[in-house]
Coordinates of N, CA and C in Angstrom, one line a residue:
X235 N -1.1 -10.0 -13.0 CA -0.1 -9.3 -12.2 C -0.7 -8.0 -11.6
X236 N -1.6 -7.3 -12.1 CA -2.2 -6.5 -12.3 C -3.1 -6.2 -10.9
X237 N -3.4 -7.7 -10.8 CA -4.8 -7.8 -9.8 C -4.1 -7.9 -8.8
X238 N -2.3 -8.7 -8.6 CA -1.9 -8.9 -7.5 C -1.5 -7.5 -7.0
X239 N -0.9 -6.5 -8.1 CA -0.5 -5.4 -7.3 C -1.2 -4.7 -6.9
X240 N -3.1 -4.3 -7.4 CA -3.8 -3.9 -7.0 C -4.5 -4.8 -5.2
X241 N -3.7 -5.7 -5.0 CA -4.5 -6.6 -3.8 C -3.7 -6.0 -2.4
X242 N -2.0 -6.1 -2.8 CA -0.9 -6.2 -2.4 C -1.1 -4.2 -1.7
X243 N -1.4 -3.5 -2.5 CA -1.4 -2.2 -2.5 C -2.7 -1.8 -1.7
X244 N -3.8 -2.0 -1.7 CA -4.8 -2.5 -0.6 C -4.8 -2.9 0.8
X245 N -3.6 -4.1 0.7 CA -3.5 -4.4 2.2 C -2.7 -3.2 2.8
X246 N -1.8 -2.6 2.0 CA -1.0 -1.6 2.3 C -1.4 -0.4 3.1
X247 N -2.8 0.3 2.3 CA -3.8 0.7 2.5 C -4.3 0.2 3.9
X248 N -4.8 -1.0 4.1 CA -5.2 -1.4 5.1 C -4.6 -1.4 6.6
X249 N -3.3 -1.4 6.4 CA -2.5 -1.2 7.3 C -2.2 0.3 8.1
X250 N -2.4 1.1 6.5 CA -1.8 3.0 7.3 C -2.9 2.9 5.4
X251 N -3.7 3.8 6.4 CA -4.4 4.5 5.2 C -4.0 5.5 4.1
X252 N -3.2 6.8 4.9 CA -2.8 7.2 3.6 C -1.5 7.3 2.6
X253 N -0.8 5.6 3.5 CA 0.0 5.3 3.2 C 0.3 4.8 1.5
X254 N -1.1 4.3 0.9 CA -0.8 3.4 -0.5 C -1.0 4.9 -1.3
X255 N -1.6 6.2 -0.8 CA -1.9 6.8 -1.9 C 0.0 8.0 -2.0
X256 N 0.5 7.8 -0.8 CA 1.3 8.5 -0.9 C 2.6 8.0 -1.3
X257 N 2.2 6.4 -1.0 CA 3.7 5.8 -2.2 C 3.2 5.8 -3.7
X258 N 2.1 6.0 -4.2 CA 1.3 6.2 -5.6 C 2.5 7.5 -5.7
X259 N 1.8 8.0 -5.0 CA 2.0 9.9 -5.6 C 3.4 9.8 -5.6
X260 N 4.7 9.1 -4.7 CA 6.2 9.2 -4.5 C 6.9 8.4 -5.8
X261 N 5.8 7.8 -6.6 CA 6.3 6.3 -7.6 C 5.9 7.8 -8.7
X262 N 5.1 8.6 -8.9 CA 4.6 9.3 -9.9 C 5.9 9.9 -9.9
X263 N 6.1 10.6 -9.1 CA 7.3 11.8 -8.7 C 8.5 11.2 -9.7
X264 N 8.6 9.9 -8.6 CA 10.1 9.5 -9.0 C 10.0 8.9 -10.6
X265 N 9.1 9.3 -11.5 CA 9.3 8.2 -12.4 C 8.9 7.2 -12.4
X266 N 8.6 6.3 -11.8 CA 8.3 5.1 -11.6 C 6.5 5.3 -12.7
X267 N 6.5 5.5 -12.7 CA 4.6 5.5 -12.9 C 4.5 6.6 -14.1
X268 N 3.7 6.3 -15.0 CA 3.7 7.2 -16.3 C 2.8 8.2 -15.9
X269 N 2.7 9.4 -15.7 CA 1.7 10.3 -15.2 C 1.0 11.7 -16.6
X270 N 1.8 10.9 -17.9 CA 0.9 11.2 -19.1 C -0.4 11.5 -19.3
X271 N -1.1 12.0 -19.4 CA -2.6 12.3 -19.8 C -3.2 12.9 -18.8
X272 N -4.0 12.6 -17.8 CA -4.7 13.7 -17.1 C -4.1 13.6 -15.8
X273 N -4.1 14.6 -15.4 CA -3.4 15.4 -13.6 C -3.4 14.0 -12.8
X274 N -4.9 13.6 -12.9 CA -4.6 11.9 -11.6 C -4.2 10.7 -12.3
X275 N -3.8 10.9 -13.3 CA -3.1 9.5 -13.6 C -2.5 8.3 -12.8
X276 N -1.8 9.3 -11.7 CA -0.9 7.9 -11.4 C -1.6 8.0 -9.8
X277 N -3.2 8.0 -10.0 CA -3.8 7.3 -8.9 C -4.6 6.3 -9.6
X278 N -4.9 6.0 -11.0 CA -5.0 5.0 -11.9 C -4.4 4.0 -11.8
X279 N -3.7 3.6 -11.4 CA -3.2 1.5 -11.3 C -4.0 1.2 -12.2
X280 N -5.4 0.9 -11.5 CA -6.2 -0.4 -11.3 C -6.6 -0.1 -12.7
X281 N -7.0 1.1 -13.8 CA -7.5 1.8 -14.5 C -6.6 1.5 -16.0
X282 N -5.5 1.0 -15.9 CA -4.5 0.8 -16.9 C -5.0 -0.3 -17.6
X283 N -5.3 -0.8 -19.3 CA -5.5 -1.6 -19.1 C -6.7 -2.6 -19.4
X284 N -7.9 -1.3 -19.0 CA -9.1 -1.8 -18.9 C -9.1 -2.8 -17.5
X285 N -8.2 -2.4 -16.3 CA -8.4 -3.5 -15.5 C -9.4 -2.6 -14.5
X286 N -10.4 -1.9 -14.5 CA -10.9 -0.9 -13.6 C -11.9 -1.8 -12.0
X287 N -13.0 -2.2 -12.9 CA -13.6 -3.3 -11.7 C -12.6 -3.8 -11.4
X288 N -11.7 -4.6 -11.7 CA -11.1 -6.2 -11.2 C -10.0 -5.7 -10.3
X289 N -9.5 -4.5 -10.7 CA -8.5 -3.7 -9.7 C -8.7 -2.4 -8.6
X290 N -10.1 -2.6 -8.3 CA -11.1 -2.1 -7.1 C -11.4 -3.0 -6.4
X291 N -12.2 -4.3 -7.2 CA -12.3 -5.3 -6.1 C -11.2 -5.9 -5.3
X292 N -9.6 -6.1 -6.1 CA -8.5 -6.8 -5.5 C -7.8 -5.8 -4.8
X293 N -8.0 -4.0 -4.8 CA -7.6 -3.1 -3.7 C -8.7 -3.3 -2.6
X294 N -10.2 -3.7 -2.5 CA -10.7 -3.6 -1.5 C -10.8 -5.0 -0.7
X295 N -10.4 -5.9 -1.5 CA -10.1 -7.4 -0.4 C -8.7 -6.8 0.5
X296 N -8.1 -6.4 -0.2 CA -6.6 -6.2 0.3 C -6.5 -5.6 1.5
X297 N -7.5 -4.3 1.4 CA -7.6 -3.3 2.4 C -8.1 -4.1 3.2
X298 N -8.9 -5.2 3.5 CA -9.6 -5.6 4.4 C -8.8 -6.6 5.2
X299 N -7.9 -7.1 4.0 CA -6.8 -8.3 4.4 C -5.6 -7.3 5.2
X300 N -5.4 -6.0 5.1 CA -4.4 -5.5 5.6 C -5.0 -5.2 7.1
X301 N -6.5 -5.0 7.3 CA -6.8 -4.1 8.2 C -7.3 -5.1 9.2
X302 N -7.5 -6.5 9.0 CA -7.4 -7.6 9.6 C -6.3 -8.0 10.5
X303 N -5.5 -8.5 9.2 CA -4.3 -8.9 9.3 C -3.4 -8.5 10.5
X304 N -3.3 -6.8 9.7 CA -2.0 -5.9 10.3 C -2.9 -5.7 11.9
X305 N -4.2 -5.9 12.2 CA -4.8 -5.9 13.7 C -4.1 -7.1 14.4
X306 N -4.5 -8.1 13.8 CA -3.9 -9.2 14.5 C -2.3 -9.5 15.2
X307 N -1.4 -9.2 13.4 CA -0.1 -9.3 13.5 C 0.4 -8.4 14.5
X308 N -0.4 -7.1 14.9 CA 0.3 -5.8 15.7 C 0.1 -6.5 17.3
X309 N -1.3 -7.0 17.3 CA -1.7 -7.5 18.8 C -0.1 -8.3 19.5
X310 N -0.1 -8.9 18.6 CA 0.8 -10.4 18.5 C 2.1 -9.9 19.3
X311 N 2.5 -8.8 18.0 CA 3.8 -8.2 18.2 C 3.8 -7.5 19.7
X312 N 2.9 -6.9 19.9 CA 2.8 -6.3 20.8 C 2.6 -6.3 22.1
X313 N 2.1 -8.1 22.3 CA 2.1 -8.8 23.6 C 3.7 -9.6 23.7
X314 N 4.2 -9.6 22.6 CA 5.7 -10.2 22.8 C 6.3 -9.0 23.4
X315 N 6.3 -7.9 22.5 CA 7.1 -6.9 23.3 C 6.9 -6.3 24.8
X316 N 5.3 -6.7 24.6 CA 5.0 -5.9 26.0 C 4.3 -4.9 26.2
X317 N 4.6 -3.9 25.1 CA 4.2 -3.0 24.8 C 3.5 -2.3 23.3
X318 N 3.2 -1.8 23.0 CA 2.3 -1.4 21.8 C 4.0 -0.5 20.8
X319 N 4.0 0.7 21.5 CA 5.1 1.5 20.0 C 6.2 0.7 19.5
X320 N 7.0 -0.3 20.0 CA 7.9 -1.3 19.0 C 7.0 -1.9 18.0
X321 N 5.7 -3.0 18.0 CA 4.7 -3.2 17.1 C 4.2 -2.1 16.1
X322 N 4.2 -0.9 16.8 CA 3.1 -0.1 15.5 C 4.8 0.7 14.6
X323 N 6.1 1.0 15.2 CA 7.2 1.0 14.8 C 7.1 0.1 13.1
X324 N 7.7 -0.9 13.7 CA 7.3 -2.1 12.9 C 6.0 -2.1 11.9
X325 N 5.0 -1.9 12.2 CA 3.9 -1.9 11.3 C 4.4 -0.5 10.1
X326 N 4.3 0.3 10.9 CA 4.9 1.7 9.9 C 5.9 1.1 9.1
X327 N 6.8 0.7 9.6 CA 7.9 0.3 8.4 C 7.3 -0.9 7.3
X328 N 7.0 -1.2 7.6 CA 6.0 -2.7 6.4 C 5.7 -1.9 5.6
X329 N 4.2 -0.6 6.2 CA 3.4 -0.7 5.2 C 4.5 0.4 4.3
X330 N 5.7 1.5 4.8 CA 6.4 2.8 4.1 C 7.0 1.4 2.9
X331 N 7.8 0.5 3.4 CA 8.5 -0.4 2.2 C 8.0 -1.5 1.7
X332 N 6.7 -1.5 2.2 CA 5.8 -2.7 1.1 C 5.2 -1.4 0.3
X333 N 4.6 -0.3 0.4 CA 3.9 0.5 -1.0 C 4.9 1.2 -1.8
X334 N 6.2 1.1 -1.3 CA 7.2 1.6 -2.6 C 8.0 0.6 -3.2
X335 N 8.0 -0.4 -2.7 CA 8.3 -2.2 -3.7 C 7.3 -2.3 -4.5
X336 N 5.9 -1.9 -4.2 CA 4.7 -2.0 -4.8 C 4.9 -1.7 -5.5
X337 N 4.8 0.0 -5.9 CA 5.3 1.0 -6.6 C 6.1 0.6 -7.9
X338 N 7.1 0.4 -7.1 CA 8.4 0.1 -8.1 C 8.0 -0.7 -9.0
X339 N 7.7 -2.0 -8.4 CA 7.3 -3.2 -9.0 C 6.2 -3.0 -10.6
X340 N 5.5 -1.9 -10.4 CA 4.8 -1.1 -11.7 C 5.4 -0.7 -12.6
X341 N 6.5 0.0 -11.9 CA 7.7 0.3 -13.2 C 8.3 0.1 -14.2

């Protein structure tokens, strides 16, 4: 589960970059994330665990699967609409409520 959230949170990443570390830091805030022991803890995910390689490698497929992906899916959106800011609209909202489902989902 571990590897999915670190994959899932990657693409997120991939999508708006400093989007996954700022739903990190908003999951720390709210509770959501144990932020016990040293100051960056709850930029740790992947680190919990002993899952440290396996949850680097499944944040950097992700990021690449996001930064792929979310190119293509925006193109797409955005020759339907016609225009480009309804698609990147849209993109913004995925990646704000896919990294705080993420988030949560840690909880």
């Amino acid at each position: 589960m571990l590897y999915i959230l670190a994959l899932l949170i990657g693409v997120i990443a991939g999508l708006r970059a400093m989007t996954a570390p700022a739903a990190v830091a908003w999951g720390a805030w709210l509770g959501w994330l144990p932020v016990a022991g040293t100051w960056a803890s709850f930029m740790s995910i992947g680190a919990t665990g002993g899952a440290t390689i396996g949850g680097l490698i499944a944040g950097a497929i992700g990021a690449v699967i996001g930064t792929l992906g979310g190119a293509e899916a925006r193109g797409r959106l955005a020759a339907a609409f016609g225009k480009d800011p309804p698609a990147a609209f849209i993109e913004d909202a995925v990646a704000i409520i896919g990294g705080l489902l993420i988030v949560a989902a840690v909880a």
